[in-house]
Amino acid sequence: MKQAAAIKVRTTLQRKAWWRAFLNREAITAYLFILPAMLGFAVFYLYPTLRGLQISTTDWNLLSDPDFVGLENYQTMFQDPVFWNALRVSGIYVLLNIPVQTIVGLFLAVAMDRLTRSMLVRAALIVPYLISNVIAAMVWLWLLDPFLGIVNSALTTLGFSYQSFFGTPELALPTIAGVNIWRHMGLTALLFYAGLQGIPRSVYEAAMIDGSDEITTFWRITLPLLRPVTVFVLVTSIVGSFQIFDTIAVATGGGPVDATRALVFYIYDNAFKFFKMGYASAMAITLFAILIFFSIVQLRLFRADQSDLS
Amino acid sequence: MKKRFVALGSAVLALTVALIPSQAQSVSIDYWLWDTSQEPAYKACATNFEKQNGIKVNVIQKGWDNYWTGITTGMVAGNAPDIFANHLAKYPEYALNKQIVDIAPWIAEDKVATNIYTGDLFKLWGRAGKQYGLPKDWDTVAIIYNKKMLKDAGISEASMNSLTWNPKNGGSFERLIQRLTVDGSGKRGNEAGFDKNTAKQWGWTSLNGNSSGGAYGQTEWSHFAVSNGFKFNDGPWSTKYYYDDPKLAESLQWQADISLKKGYSPLFKDIKATRGDTLFTSSKVAMIFDGSWMIGSYKANSKFDIGFAQLPVGPKGRKTMFNGLADSIWVGSKKQKEAWQWLKYMGSAACQDVVGGFGVVFPAIPSAVNKALAAFKAKGADVSAFTKQALAKDTTFLFPITDNSSEISAIMEKATDKIFLGQSDAASTLTEAAPKVNALFK
């Protein structure tokens, strides 16, 4: 009895403390600073997400009034072979895209850090990222064209047979992954490069005095100290990679057959070609859940909130 | 929810309208179309129309890919155009969702003559006594050929209008494409030692864009299939398609084998950025089939003389899809009456004669077609192949108009992709796809 009362007192005290912290002048200032961002978050992210959740429980074609159908859309989803295929395509795409992009980006960053301080090199690296996705896809579509593309003409000149890069189910997805690796590796490199600048030079000097070679220094010092940046790069690029859409829309339209019909593209098909808003929302919510899961797992695994520097 | 959107949308619209200083007291309506080549023709119509009725028409062109998303989201947001060019594959859905106006009462009220249009065009735009547009043009498909390549192969242009075709040995049409195909060492397709892997000129391609044809194969496969005895369904608004008909499988298999096995046609997998029509205009392909709306584009982009001929005659005769456009009025428009005046005007000889004079499309009224033919001739193109087919008895079949067209397209696009990639044979692919299509109607 006494114990229960004590707990009650403690919780009310805690609540009061929380309120006091909330009403604290400094806290209010802080909240005011966050307010514009929170407003944007609420209007552009939170509300649409909740609305999406609501639409996912309806049968709605945009033009007529929606009918509430409960979880029927989710049921349909589990039985839809195209959905499972789309999920598989997205998964394979992430596996093709992320490791290469991250490793190449890291390599470029370390090479830049050790070899050059040139602004020009850094600028050149980021250029592909500054090109819009649609234009990048168009350019590669022409570069890799079987009839007129420079890549195929180089291949045949060197004695190889030409390739239908975007045209066969086997090559289409790896080609799209390739285009996006090309586009994003510069940004990844730049992020890693920025991370590298945060590692004190004294650590490297110490390593050098201890007789550590380049490779050992990389594995023992650079990589562990880069961990927070690595997590940031991985989380954002995996989320971005799962959302692959524009390159597919421009280069293959989801084909040939279903080889590049990734999840977001299939969601688009359902929403804006078949006008099945409910079903599209159900899949979007599912993708949301998958991405949240992956992000949390990564943050936990990599202890993102701690740095080995401190 | 939707009502609120509409209200909000129209409030925004009203505010915008209020903010624009009004130049005159005249009413203006928005009209959308997707074809850039027809934009000047309809702008000319709009000018004449404004002089007559004092109603200003803003002719707005939007590319095909964004056109339909724009229309549909516009309807939801409350800012769709008052009136827009509509397509047979798209209008059933808008009609079903009560988004386009049934103009049948107005036709009766204004005593508009509806028997002035070619063939069954008027009928295509009606369902159960309701009418969703007045026909404004039509199109058929014909052969477009490279005159020089024909001459080099020793083929007379006169023979082009009497080609035959069948799915067993391809008839005289297959022998023609064989002869028009040339490999790396200069050997023609019908000569001994021809190597399909080094082909540098192909006789023909059935794929004029970069699609394998999908559900309707309007310019890709429908003419072969129907001339072989295939029919899509039992007429407008059917709820069952016959995609598993062996007649269709037979003709599609012949088409796939021409490129995959025989090498007389470029491979589907290679036709991406370089589309079929580009291969023709860049002298890689001697012949192509395409719709009459593409005449201007082929004329403009070919740096050599081109000719037009009627399609080959199949086992059941010569067949081409007959398709046409019309305009529909959005139910949310505040100026439906004005839009109806404009719609009526576009469906009349006054406007169609003007459109015909531009020589870009065949108008729905026969007298205007002659104007179009004359205009094409002035540009140096004898395109009578298209009109002869349209007027010949039993030569045309209508676009298969039903509900669920977007989903049918998605299913069938995969099927024809598989066939043209050679992933599986036509018969088994179609047997698998047909039930999926018919399940949409249950």
PDB file of C-alpha atoms in Angstrom, chain B residues 49-284:
ATOM      1  CA  PHE B  49     -15.281  29.491 -83.308  1.00  0.00           C
ATOM      2  CA  GLU B  50     -14.589  32.550 -81.170  1.00  0.00           C
ATOM      3  CA  LYS B  51     -15.557  34.860 -84.037  1.00  0.00           C
ATOM      4  CA  GLN B  52     -18.884  33.062 -84.347  1.00  0.00           C
ATOM      5  CA  ASN B  53     -19.834  32.464 -80.741  1.00  0.00           C
ATOM      6  CA  GLY B  54     -17.749  34.862 -78.698  1.00  0.00           C
ATOM      7  CA  ILE B  55     -16.451  31.973 -76.614  1.00  0.00           C
ATOM      8  CA  LYS B  56     -12.692  31.868 -76.238  1.00  0.00           C
ATOM      9  CA  VAL B  57     -11.069  28.414 -76.299  1.00  0.00           C
ATOM     10  CA  ASN B  58      -7.661  27.922 -74.691  1.00  0.00           C
ATOM     11  CA  VAL B  59      -6.145  25.033 -76.660  1.00  0.00           C
ATOM     12  CA  ILE B  60      -3.611  23.357 -74.363  1.00  0.00           C
ATOM     13  CA  GLN B  61      -1.358  20.518 -75.468  1.00  0.00           C
ATOM     14  CA  LYS B  62       0.078  17.972 -72.977  1.00  0.00           C
ATOM     15  CA  GLY B  63       2.253  14.971 -73.822  1.00  0.00           C
ATOM     16  CA  TRP B  64       0.513  11.563 -73.851  1.00  0.00           C
ATOM     17  CA  ASP B  65       2.404  10.201 -70.836  1.00  0.00           C
ATOM     18  CA  ASN B  66       1.256  12.928 -68.459  1.00  0.00           C
ATOM     19  CA  TYR B  67      -2.007  13.632 -70.175  1.00  0.00           C
ATOM     20  CA  TRP B  68      -4.167  11.028 -68.470  1.00  0.00           C
ATOM     21  CA  THR B  69      -2.668  11.461 -65.015  1.00  0.00           C
ATOM     22  CA  GLY B  70      -3.262  15.189 -65.470  1.00  0.00           C
ATOM     23  CA  ILE B  71      -6.898  14.683 -66.443  1.00  0.00           C
ATOM     24  CA  THR B  72      -7.664  12.268 -63.619  1.00  0.00           C
ATOM     25  CA  THR B  73      -5.893  14.141 -60.846  1.00  0.00           C
ATOM     26  CA  GLY B  74      -7.425  17.341 -62.247  1.00  0.00           C
ATOM     27  CA  MET B  75     -10.867  15.830 -61.811  1.00  0.00           C
ATOM     28  CA  VAL B  76     -10.076  15.038 -58.174  1.00  0.00           C
ATOM     29  CA  ALA B  77      -8.502  18.417 -57.488  1.00  0.00           C
ATOM     30  CA  GLY B  78     -11.276  20.277 -59.296  1.00  0.00           C
ATOM     31  CA  ASN B  79      -9.168  21.806 -62.052  1.00  0.00           C
ATOM     32  CA  ALA B  80      -9.551  19.402 -64.978  1.00  0.00           C
ATOM     33  CA  PRO B  81     -10.101  21.040 -68.385  1.00  0.00           C
ATOM     34  CA  ASP B  82     -13.693  21.851 -69.329  1.00  0.00           C
ATOM     35  CA  ILE B  83     -13.381  19.660 -72.400  1.00  0.00           C
ATOM     36  CA  PHE B  84     -10.617  17.324 -73.601  1.00  0.00           C
ATOM     37  CA  ALA B  85      -9.646  14.958 -76.439  1.00  0.00           C
ATOM     38  CA  ASN B  86     -10.563  11.462 -75.282  1.00  0.00           C
ATOM     39  CA  HIS B  87      -9.440   7.952 -76.265  1.00  0.00           C
ATOM     40  CA  LEU B  88     -11.432   4.739 -76.646  1.00  0.00           C
ATOM     41  CA  ALA B  89      -9.202   2.908 -74.198  1.00  0.00           C
ATOM     42  CA  LYS B  90      -9.737   5.600 -71.570  1.00  0.00           C
ATOM     43  CA  TYR B  91     -13.241   6.940 -71.758  1.00  0.00           C
ATOM     44  CA  PRO B  92     -15.122   3.890 -70.370  1.00  0.00           C
ATOM     45  CA  GLU B  93     -13.512   4.416 -66.958  1.00  0.00           C
ATOM     46  CA  TYR B  94     -14.463   8.104 -66.874  1.00  0.00           C
ATOM     47  CA  ALA B  95     -18.003   7.265 -67.976  1.00  0.00           C
ATOM     48  CA  LEU B  96     -18.287   4.549 -65.338  1.00  0.00           C
ATOM     49  CA  ASN B  97     -17.204   7.001 -62.636  1.00  0.00           C
ATOM     50  CA  LYS B  98     -19.602   9.653 -63.940  1.00  0.00           C
ATOM     51  CA  GLN B  99     -16.819  12.107 -64.747  1.00  0.00           C
ATOM     52  CA  ILE B 100     -17.790  12.889 -68.347  1.00  0.00           C
ATOM     53  CA  VAL B 101     -21.077  14.389 -69.491  1.00  0.00           C
ATOM     54  CA  ASP B 102     -23.662  12.312 -71.363  1.00  0.00           C
ATOM     55  CA  ILE B 103     -24.356  14.557 -74.368  1.00  0.00           C
ATOM     56  CA  ALA B 104     -27.233  12.482 -75.783  1.00  0.00           C
ATOM     57  CA  PRO B 105     -29.920  14.900 -74.456  1.00  0.00           C
ATOM     58  CA  TRP B 106     -28.153  17.892 -76.013  1.00  0.00           C
ATOM     59  CA  ILE B 107     -27.748  16.068 -79.330  1.00  0.00           C
ATOM     60  CA  ALA B 108     -31.514  15.499 -79.348  1.00  0.00           C
ATOM     61  CA  GLU B 109     -32.277  19.055 -78.211  1.00  0.00           C
ATOM     62  CA  ASP B 110     -30.061  20.704 -80.852  1.00  0.00           C
ATOM     63  CA  LYS B 111     -31.024  18.118 -83.505  1.00  0.00           C
ATOM     64  CA  VAL B 112     -27.360  17.380 -84.322  1.00  0.00           C
ATOM     65  CA  ALA B 113     -26.991  15.057 -87.328  1.00  0.00           C
ATOM     66  CA  THR B 114     -25.050  11.997 -86.206  1.00  0.00           C
ATOM     67  CA  ASN B 115     -25.148  10.049 -89.479  1.00  0.00           C
ATOM     68  CA  ILE B 116     -22.550  12.266 -91.146  1.00  0.00           C
ATOM     69  CA  TYR B 117     -19.562  10.349 -89.760  1.00  0.00           C
ATOM     70  CA  THR B 118     -17.564   7.613 -91.482  1.00  0.00           C
ATOM     71  CA  GLY B 119     -18.517   4.037 -90.586  1.00  0.00           C
ATOM     72  CA  ASP B 120     -19.365   3.168 -86.994  1.00  0.00           C
ATOM     73  CA  LEU B 121     -17.351   5.982 -85.456  1.00  0.00           C
ATOM     74  CA  PHE B 122     -20.346   7.562 -83.728  1.00  0.00           C
ATOM     75  CA  LYS B 123     -21.368   4.252 -82.175  1.00  0.00           C
ATOM     76  CA  LEU B 124     -17.938   3.765 -80.593  1.00  0.00           C
ATOM     77  CA  TRP B 125     -18.568   6.697 -78.266  1.00  0.00           C
ATOM     78  CA  GLY B 126     -21.892   5.520 -76.883  1.00  0.00           C
ATOM     79  CA  ARG B 127     -22.960   3.057 -74.233  1.00  0.00           C
ATOM     80  CA  ALA B 128     -26.523   2.022 -73.407  1.00  0.00           C
ATOM     81  CA  GLY B 129     -28.148   5.077 -74.986  1.00  0.00           C
ATOM     82  CA  LYS B 130     -25.644   7.488 -73.508  1.00  0.00           C
ATOM     83  CA  GLN B 131     -23.171   9.376 -75.676  1.00  0.00           C
ATOM     84  CA  TYR B 132     -19.757  10.632 -74.539  1.00  0.00           C
ATOM     85  CA  GLY B 133     -18.422  12.424 -77.603  1.00  0.00           C
ATOM     86  CA  LEU B 134     -18.803  13.305 -81.261  1.00  0.00           C
ATOM     87  CA  PRO B 135     -16.229  11.679 -83.584  1.00  0.00           C
ATOM     88  CA  LYS B 136     -13.606  14.053 -84.894  1.00  0.00           C
ATOM     89  CA  ASP B 137     -11.134  11.821 -86.694  1.00  0.00           C
ATOM     90  CA  TRP B 138     -10.213   8.241 -87.500  1.00  0.00           C
ATOM     91  CA  ASP B 139      -7.098   6.228 -88.242  1.00  0.00           C
ATOM     92  CA  THR B 140      -6.068   3.027 -89.993  1.00  0.00           C
ATOM     93  CA  VAL B 141      -2.732   1.217 -90.328  1.00  0.00           C
ATOM     94  CA  ALA B 142      -0.763   0.743 -93.560  1.00  0.00           C
ATOM     95  CA  ILE B 143       2.678  -0.185 -94.897  1.00  0.00           C
ATOM     96  CA  ILE B 144       5.315   2.551 -95.093  1.00  0.00           C
ATOM     97  CA  TYR B 145       8.320   1.672 -97.259  1.00  0.00           C
ATOM     98  CA  ASN B 146      11.705   3.018 -98.296  1.00  0.00           C
ATOM     99  CA  LYS B 147      11.506   3.518-102.075  1.00  0.00           C
ATOM    100  CA  LYS B 148      15.244   3.272-102.657  1.00  0.00           C
ATOM    101  CA  MET B 149      15.606  -0.013-100.797  1.00  0.00           C
ATOM    102  CA  LEU B 150      12.765  -1.472-102.815  1.00  0.00           C
ATOM    103  CA  LYS B 151      14.399  -0.380-106.041  1.00  0.00           C
ATOM    104  CA  ASP B 152      17.766  -1.822-104.977  1.00  0.00           C
ATOM    105  CA  ALA B 153      16.087  -5.168-104.372  1.00  0.00           C
ATOM    106  CA  GLY B 154      14.358  -5.004-107.765  1.00  0.00           C
ATOM    107  CA  ILE B 155      10.844  -4.813-106.347  1.00  0.00           C
ATOM    108  CA  SER B 156       8.191  -2.797-108.151  1.00  0.00           C
ATOM    109  CA  GLU B 157       6.101  -0.386-106.082  1.00  0.00           C
ATOM    110  CA  ALA B 158       2.980  -1.562-107.904  1.00  0.00           C
ATOM    111  CA  SER B 159       3.342  -5.021-106.353  1.00  0.00           C
ATOM    112  CA  MET B 160       3.172  -3.543-102.853  1.00  0.00           C
ATOM    113  CA  ASN B 161      -0.603  -3.272-102.779  1.00  0.00           C
ATOM    114  CA  SER B 162      -1.236  -6.940-103.562  1.00  0.00           C
ATOM    115  CA  LEU B 163       0.899  -8.718-100.986  1.00  0.00           C
ATOM    116  CA  THR B 164      -0.445 -11.879 -99.368  1.00  0.00           C
ATOM    117  CA  TRP B 165       0.262 -13.297 -95.948  1.00  0.00           C
ATOM    118  CA  ASN B 166      -0.463 -16.457 -93.946  1.00  0.00           C
ATOM    119  CA  PRO B 167       0.976 -17.773 -90.685  1.00  0.00           C
ATOM    120  CA  LYS B 168       2.312 -21.006 -92.255  1.00  0.00           C
ATOM    121  CA  ASN B 169       4.876 -19.710 -94.748  1.00  0.00           C
ATOM    122  CA  GLY B 170       4.264 -15.949 -94.573  1.00  0.00           C
ATOM    123  CA  GLY B 171       3.060 -15.720 -98.194  1.00  0.00           C
ATOM    124  CA  SER B 172       4.503 -13.210-100.640  1.00  0.00           C
ATOM    125  CA  PHE B 173       4.955 -10.797 -97.722  1.00  0.00           C
ATOM    126  CA  GLU B 174       7.555 -13.037 -96.093  1.00  0.00           C
ATOM    127  CA  ARG B 175       9.367 -13.500 -99.410  1.00  0.00           C
ATOM    128  CA  LEU B 176       9.455  -9.718 -99.739  1.00  0.00           C
ATOM    129  CA  ILE B 177      10.981  -9.091 -96.304  1.00  0.00           C
ATOM    130  CA  GLN B 178      13.442 -11.903 -96.964  1.00  0.00           C
ATOM    131  CA  ARG B 179      14.659 -10.119-100.082  1.00  0.00           C
ATOM    132  CA  LEU B 180      14.817  -6.759 -98.358  1.00  0.00           C
ATOM    133  CA  THR B 181      17.102  -8.093 -95.610  1.00  0.00           C
ATOM    134  CA  VAL B 182      20.838  -7.737 -96.252  1.00  0.00           C
ATOM    135  CA  ASP B 183      23.677  -9.193 -94.142  1.00  0.00           C
ATOM    136  CA  GLY B 184      27.212  -7.905 -93.509  1.00  0.00           C
ATOM    137  CA  SER B 185      28.638  -9.476 -96.680  1.00  0.00           C
ATOM    138  CA  GLY B 186      25.876  -8.038 -98.848  1.00  0.00           C
ATOM    139  CA  LYS B 187      23.889 -11.284 -99.159  1.00  0.00           C
ATOM    140  CA  ARG B 188      20.111 -10.961 -99.199  1.00  0.00           C
ATOM    141  CA  GLY B 189      17.855 -13.003 -96.954  1.00  0.00           C
ATOM    142  CA  ASN B 190      16.793 -15.267 -99.807  1.00  0.00           C
ATOM    143  CA  GLU B 191      20.348 -16.018-100.944  1.00  0.00           C
ATOM    144  CA  ALA B 192      22.445 -19.006 -99.899  1.00  0.00           C
ATOM    145  CA  GLY B 193      24.896 -18.255 -97.089  1.00  0.00           C
ATOM    146  CA  PHE B 194      22.845 -15.423 -95.582  1.00  0.00           C
ATOM    147  CA  ASP B 195      24.035 -14.838 -92.012  1.00  0.00           C
ATOM    148  CA  LYS B 196      21.312 -13.374 -89.805  1.00  0.00           C
ATOM    149  CA  ASN B 197      23.818 -12.449 -87.089  1.00  0.00           C
ATOM    150  CA  THR B 198      25.502  -9.878 -89.276  1.00  0.00           C
ATOM    151  CA  ALA B 199      22.331  -8.301 -90.707  1.00  0.00           C
ATOM    152  CA  LYS B 200      22.834  -4.614 -91.438  1.00  0.00           C
ATOM    153  CA  GLN B 201      19.499  -3.994 -93.114  1.00  0.00           C
ATOM    154  CA  TRP B 202      16.268  -5.658 -92.133  1.00  0.00           C
ATOM    155  CA  GLY B 203      13.251  -6.149 -94.391  1.00  0.00           C
ATOM    156  CA  TRP B 204      10.629  -5.073 -91.872  1.00  0.00           C
ATOM    157  CA  THR B 205       9.786  -4.491 -88.261  1.00  0.00           C
ATOM    158  CA  SER B 206       6.407  -5.001 -86.692  1.00  0.00           C
ATOM    159  CA  LEU B 207       7.416  -2.941 -83.676  1.00  0.00           C
ATOM    160  CA  ASN B 208       7.286   0.746 -84.556  1.00  0.00           C
ATOM    161  CA  GLY B 209       7.698   2.075 -81.034  1.00  0.00           C
ATOM    162  CA  ASN B 210       9.496   0.100 -78.355  1.00  0.00           C
ATOM    163  CA  SER B 211       6.491  -1.840 -77.136  1.00  0.00           C
ATOM    164  CA  SER B 212       5.707  -5.419 -78.050  1.00  0.00           C
ATOM    165  CA  GLY B 213       2.091  -4.468 -78.755  1.00  0.00           C
ATOM    166  CA  GLY B 214       0.381  -5.564 -75.553  1.00  0.00           C
ATOM    167  CA  ALA B 215      -3.374  -5.943 -75.350  1.00  0.00           C
ATOM    168  CA  TYR B 216      -4.414  -4.319 -78.630  1.00  0.00           C
ATOM    169  CA  GLY B 217      -1.350  -4.412 -80.897  1.00  0.00           C
ATOM    170  CA  GLN B 218      -2.985  -1.644 -82.894  1.00  0.00           C
ATOM    171  CA  THR B 219       0.017  -1.137 -85.160  1.00  0.00           C
ATOM    172  CA  GLU B 220       2.039  -4.186 -84.053  1.00  0.00           C
ATOM    173  CA  TRP B 221       0.037  -7.396 -84.431  1.00  0.00           C
ATOM    174  CA  SER B 222      -3.743  -6.877 -84.596  1.00  0.00           C
ATOM    175  CA  HIS B 223      -3.945  -6.792 -88.421  1.00  0.00           C
ATOM    176  CA  PHE B 224      -2.208 -10.179 -88.819  1.00  0.00           C
ATOM    177  CA  ALA B 225      -4.215 -11.830 -86.070  1.00  0.00           C
ATOM    178  CA  VAL B 226      -7.581 -10.585 -87.295  1.00  0.00           C
ATOM    179  CA  SER B 227      -6.782 -11.385 -90.933  1.00  0.00           C
ATOM    180  CA  ASN B 228      -6.066 -14.907 -89.647  1.00  0.00           C
ATOM    181  CA  GLY B 229      -9.558 -15.208 -88.151  1.00  0.00           C
ATOM    182  CA  PHE B 230      -8.936 -13.955 -84.590  1.00  0.00           C
ATOM    183  CA  LYS B 231     -11.427 -11.682 -82.896  1.00  0.00           C
ATOM    184  CA  PHE B 232     -10.741  -9.788 -79.677  1.00  0.00           C
ATOM    185  CA  ASN B 233     -14.214 -10.150 -78.208  1.00  0.00           C
ATOM    186  CA  ASP B 234     -17.879 -10.096 -79.191  1.00  0.00           C
ATOM    187  CA  GLY B 235     -18.037  -6.354 -79.832  1.00  0.00           C
ATOM    188  CA  PRO B 236     -18.129  -3.177 -77.734  1.00  0.00           C
ATOM    189  CA  TRP B 237     -18.585  -3.643 -73.966  1.00  0.00           C
ATOM    190  CA  SER B 238     -17.950  -7.403 -74.035  1.00  0.00           C
ATOM    191  CA  THR B 239     -16.913  -8.947 -70.749  1.00  0.00           C
ATOM    192  CA  LYS B 240     -14.793 -11.705 -72.261  1.00  0.00           C
ATOM    193  CA  TYR B 241     -11.710 -11.646 -74.498  1.00  0.00           C
ATOM    194  CA  TYR B 242     -10.554 -14.504 -76.731  1.00  0.00           C
ATOM    195  CA  TYR B 243      -6.824 -14.108 -76.200  1.00  0.00           C
ATOM    196  CA  ASP B 244      -6.334 -17.888 -75.989  1.00  0.00           C
ATOM    197  CA  ASP B 245      -7.560 -18.335 -79.570  1.00  0.00           C
ATOM    198  CA  PRO B 246      -4.977 -20.512 -81.456  1.00  0.00           C
ATOM    199  CA  LYS B 247      -5.399 -18.154 -84.440  1.00  0.00           C
ATOM    200  CA  LEU B 248      -3.808 -15.372 -82.405  1.00  0.00           C
ATOM    201  CA  ALA B 249      -1.020 -17.627 -81.123  1.00  0.00           C
ATOM    202  CA  GLU B 250      -0.286 -18.736 -84.693  1.00  0.00           C
ATOM    203  CA  SER B 251       0.087 -15.203 -86.059  1.00  0.00           C
ATOM    204  CA  LEU B 252       2.105 -13.911 -83.080  1.00  0.00           C
ATOM    205  CA  GLN B 253       4.420 -16.918 -83.288  1.00  0.00           C
ATOM    206  CA  TRP B 254       5.029 -16.189 -86.972  1.00  0.00           C
ATOM    207  CA  GLN B 255       5.891 -12.575 -86.110  1.00  0.00           C
ATOM    208  CA  ALA B 256       8.258 -13.595 -83.288  1.00  0.00           C
ATOM    209  CA  ASP B 257      10.005 -16.201 -85.482  1.00  0.00           C
ATOM    210  CA  ILE B 258      10.631 -13.656 -88.242  1.00  0.00           C
ATOM    211  CA  SER B 259      13.043 -11.860 -85.929  1.00  0.00           C
ATOM    212  CA  LEU B 260      14.150 -14.508 -83.434  1.00  0.00           C
ATOM    213  CA  LYS B 261      14.668 -17.487 -85.767  1.00  0.00           C
ATOM    214  CA  LYS B 262      14.907 -16.087 -89.278  1.00  0.00           C
ATOM    215  CA  GLY B 263      16.554 -12.739 -88.591  1.00  0.00           C
ATOM    216  CA  TYR B 264      14.578 -10.696 -91.118  1.00  0.00           C
ATOM    217  CA  SER B 265      13.481  -8.248 -88.471  1.00  0.00           C
ATOM    218  CA  PRO B 266      15.428  -6.539 -85.627  1.00  0.00           C
ATOM    219  CA  LEU B 267      15.213  -8.169 -82.207  1.00  0.00           C
ATOM    220  CA  PHE B 268      12.674  -6.843 -79.706  1.00  0.00           C
ATOM    221  CA  LYS B 269      15.278  -6.744 -76.933  1.00  0.00           C
ATOM    222  CA  ASP B 270      17.382  -4.278 -78.949  1.00  0.00           C
ATOM    223  CA  ILE B 271      14.602  -1.804 -79.664  1.00  0.00           C
ATOM    224  CA  LYS B 272      14.891   0.577 -76.716  1.00  0.00           C
ATOM    225  CA  ALA B 273      16.150   4.151 -77.155  1.00  0.00           C
ATOM    226  CA  THR B 274      16.290   3.499 -80.898  1.00  0.00           C
ATOM    227  CA  ARG B 275      12.649   2.773 -81.591  1.00  0.00           C
ATOM    228  CA  GLY B 276      11.277   0.908 -84.582  1.00  0.00           C
ATOM    229  CA  ASP B 277      10.350   4.125 -86.378  1.00  0.00           C
ATOM    230  CA  THR B 278      13.876   5.477 -85.817  1.00  0.00           C
ATOM    231  CA  LEU B 279      15.299   2.317 -87.394  1.00  0.00           C
ATOM    232  CA  PHE B 280      13.145   2.996 -90.433  1.00  0.00           C
ATOM    233  CA  THR B 281      13.997   6.684 -90.733  1.00  0.00           C
ATOM    234  CA  SER B 282      17.712   5.882 -90.258  1.00  0.00           C
ATOM    235  CA  SER B 283      17.594   3.385 -93.171  1.00  0.00           C
ATOM    236  CA  LYS B 284      18.110   0.244 -91.110  1.00  0.00           C
TER     237      LYS B 284
END
